Short mmCIF file of C-alpha atoms in Angstrom, two decimals:
data_model
loop_
_atom_site.label_atom_id
_atom_site.label_comp_id
_atom_site.label_asym_id
_atom_site.label_seq_id
_atom_site.Cartn_x
_atom_site.Cartn_y
_atom_site.Cartn_z
CA MET A 1 60.24 87.35 211.84
CA GLU A 2 62.78 85.18 210.24
CA SER A 3 63.17 81.77 211.54
CA LEU A 4 66.46 80.21 212.47
CA ARG A 5 66.38 77.82 209.39
CA GLN A 6 65.76 80.84 207.38
CA THR A 7 68.78 82.67 209.11
CA ARG A 8 70.85 79.66 208.46
CA GLU A 9 69.96 79.37 204.85
CA ARG A 10 70.29 82.89 204.25
CA ASN A 11 73.71 82.92 205.88
CA LEU A 12 74.84 79.99 203.91
CA LEU A 13 74.06 81.85 200.64
CA GLU A 14 75.89 84.88 201.88
CA ILE A 15 78.90 82.95 202.55
CA ALA A 16 78.85 81.29 199.24
CA LYS A 17 77.83 84.53 197.14
CA ILE A 18 79.69 87.05 198.77
CA TYR A 19 82.88 85.49 199.54
CA ASN A 20 82.84 82.78 196.68
CA ILE A 21 83.15 80.00 199.00
CA ASP A 22 82.24 76.55 197.95
CA GLY A 23 78.99 75.38 199.15
CA ASP A 24 80.50 72.30 201.20
CA ASP A 25 83.05 74.37 202.72
CA ALA A 26 80.24 77.11 203.61
CA MET A 27 78.25 74.15 205.44
CA LEU A 28 81.30 72.96 207.18
CA LEU A 29 81.94 76.39 208.57
CA GLN A 30 78.51 76.53 209.88
CA ARG A 31 78.89 73.13 211.48
CA ILE A 32 82.33 74.47 212.97
CA SER A 33 80.54 77.80 214.16
CA HIS A 34 77.64 75.62 215.58
CA ARG A 35 80.08 73.29 217.61
CA LEU A 36 82.06 76.42 218.75
CA HIS A 37 78.94 78.07 220.00
CA GLN A 38 78.27 74.84 222.07
CA LEU A 39 81.70 74.86 223.74
CA ASP A 40 81.49 78.61 224.36
CA GLU A 41 78.27 77.95 226.16
CA LEU A 42 79.91 75.20 228.29
CA ALA A 43 82.80 77.39 229.02
CA CYS A 44 80.64 80.17 230.15
CA ASN A 45 78.46 78.08 232.40
CA TRP A 46 80.77 75.47 233.76
CA GLY A 47 84.07 75.53 232.34
CA VAL A 48 85.63 73.09 229.82
CA THR A 49 87.42 69.94 230.41
CA GLU A 50 90.98 69.56 228.70
CA HIS A 51 89.40 67.51 226.04
CA GLN A 52 86.93 70.28 225.27
CA ALA A 53 89.76 72.83 225.15
CA LYS A 54 91.48 70.63 222.56
CA ARG A 55 88.50 70.08 220.52
CA THR A 56 87.94 73.93 220.50
CA GLU A 57 91.61 74.25 219.26
CA ARG A 58 90.93 71.73 216.44
CA LEU A 59 87.77 73.41 215.40
CA GLU A 60 89.56 76.89 215.15
CA GLY A 61 92.23 75.27 213.30
CA GLN A 62 89.80 73.76 210.63
CA ALA A 63 88.26 77.27 210.37
CA ARG A 64 91.52 78.80 209.63
CA GLU A 65 92.37 76.33 207.11
CA ILE A 66 89.04 76.65 205.20
CA ALA A 67 89.28 80.41 205.53
CA SER A 68 92.92 80.44 204.33
CA LYS A 69 91.81 78.82 201.07
CA TYR A 70 89.99 81.82 200.16
CA SER A 71 92.43 84.28 201.22
CA MET A 72 90.39 85.07 204.46
CA ILE A 73 90.79 84.97 208.13
CA ALA A 74 88.69 82.96 210.58
CA TYR A 75 88.17 84.48 213.98
CA HIS A 76 86.49 82.70 217.05
CA GLN A 77 84.47 85.05 219.21
CA SER A 78 83.88 83.10 222.36
CA ASP A 79 81.28 85.14 223.91
CA PRO A 80 78.12 82.78 223.77
CA ARG A 81 75.87 85.61 223.45
CA GLY A 82 76.71 86.28 220.00
CA TRP A 83 77.69 84.29 216.99
CA SER A 84 81.11 82.42 217.49
CA LEU A 85 82.69 82.42 214.08
CA TYR A 86 83.56 85.21 211.69
CA LEU A 87 85.42 85.41 208.28
CA VAL A 88 87.37 88.68 207.71
CA SER A 89 89.36 89.61 204.59
CA PRO A 90 92.61 91.16 205.06
CA GLN A 91 91.11 94.49 203.52
CA GLN A 92 88.68 94.70 206.42
CA LEU A 93 91.38 94.69 208.81
CA ALA A 94 92.84 97.91 207.50
CA GLY A 95 95.79 97.73 209.97
CA TYR A 96 93.79 97.22 213.12
CA SER A 97 93.86 94.12 215.24
CA ILE A 98 91.35 91.54 214.39
CA ASP A 99 90.16 91.51 217.88
CA ALA A 100 89.01 95.16 217.28
CA VAL A 101 87.33 94.80 213.97
CA TYR A 102 86.23 91.11 213.59
CA ASN A 103 82.58 92.25 213.24
CA ARG A 104 83.34 94.05 210.08
CA GLY A 105 83.54 90.60 208.56
CA LEU A 106 80.75 88.08 207.97
CA ALA A 107 79.39 86.12 211.01
CA ILE A 108 78.86 82.56 210.57
CA CYS A 109 75.36 81.15 211.81
CA PRO A 110 75.81 78.76 214.54
CA HIS A 111 72.24 77.65 214.68
#
């Protein structure tokens, strides 16, 4: 069975290789995904404060900014049972709403 570290490292390589994303940006996306996942857990269990909600918005904005550099779309899936951040190409949308097809993209490991 693959450890969380191995999963994170494999995911990092996929981000960099498949989507041709700079290694520093790939690592930053993983950190953003981790922080979003933590906030999603808080929201699910206790709710979030106004400060935490603003932090979520800032993290989503950072992810969108990085994704746009590579002509990708960042999607925050807020259910803490899954991975929080996805990168989707415009081709993967194929005319559908991103809410319906985000899982066609690459999930960013939050661990």
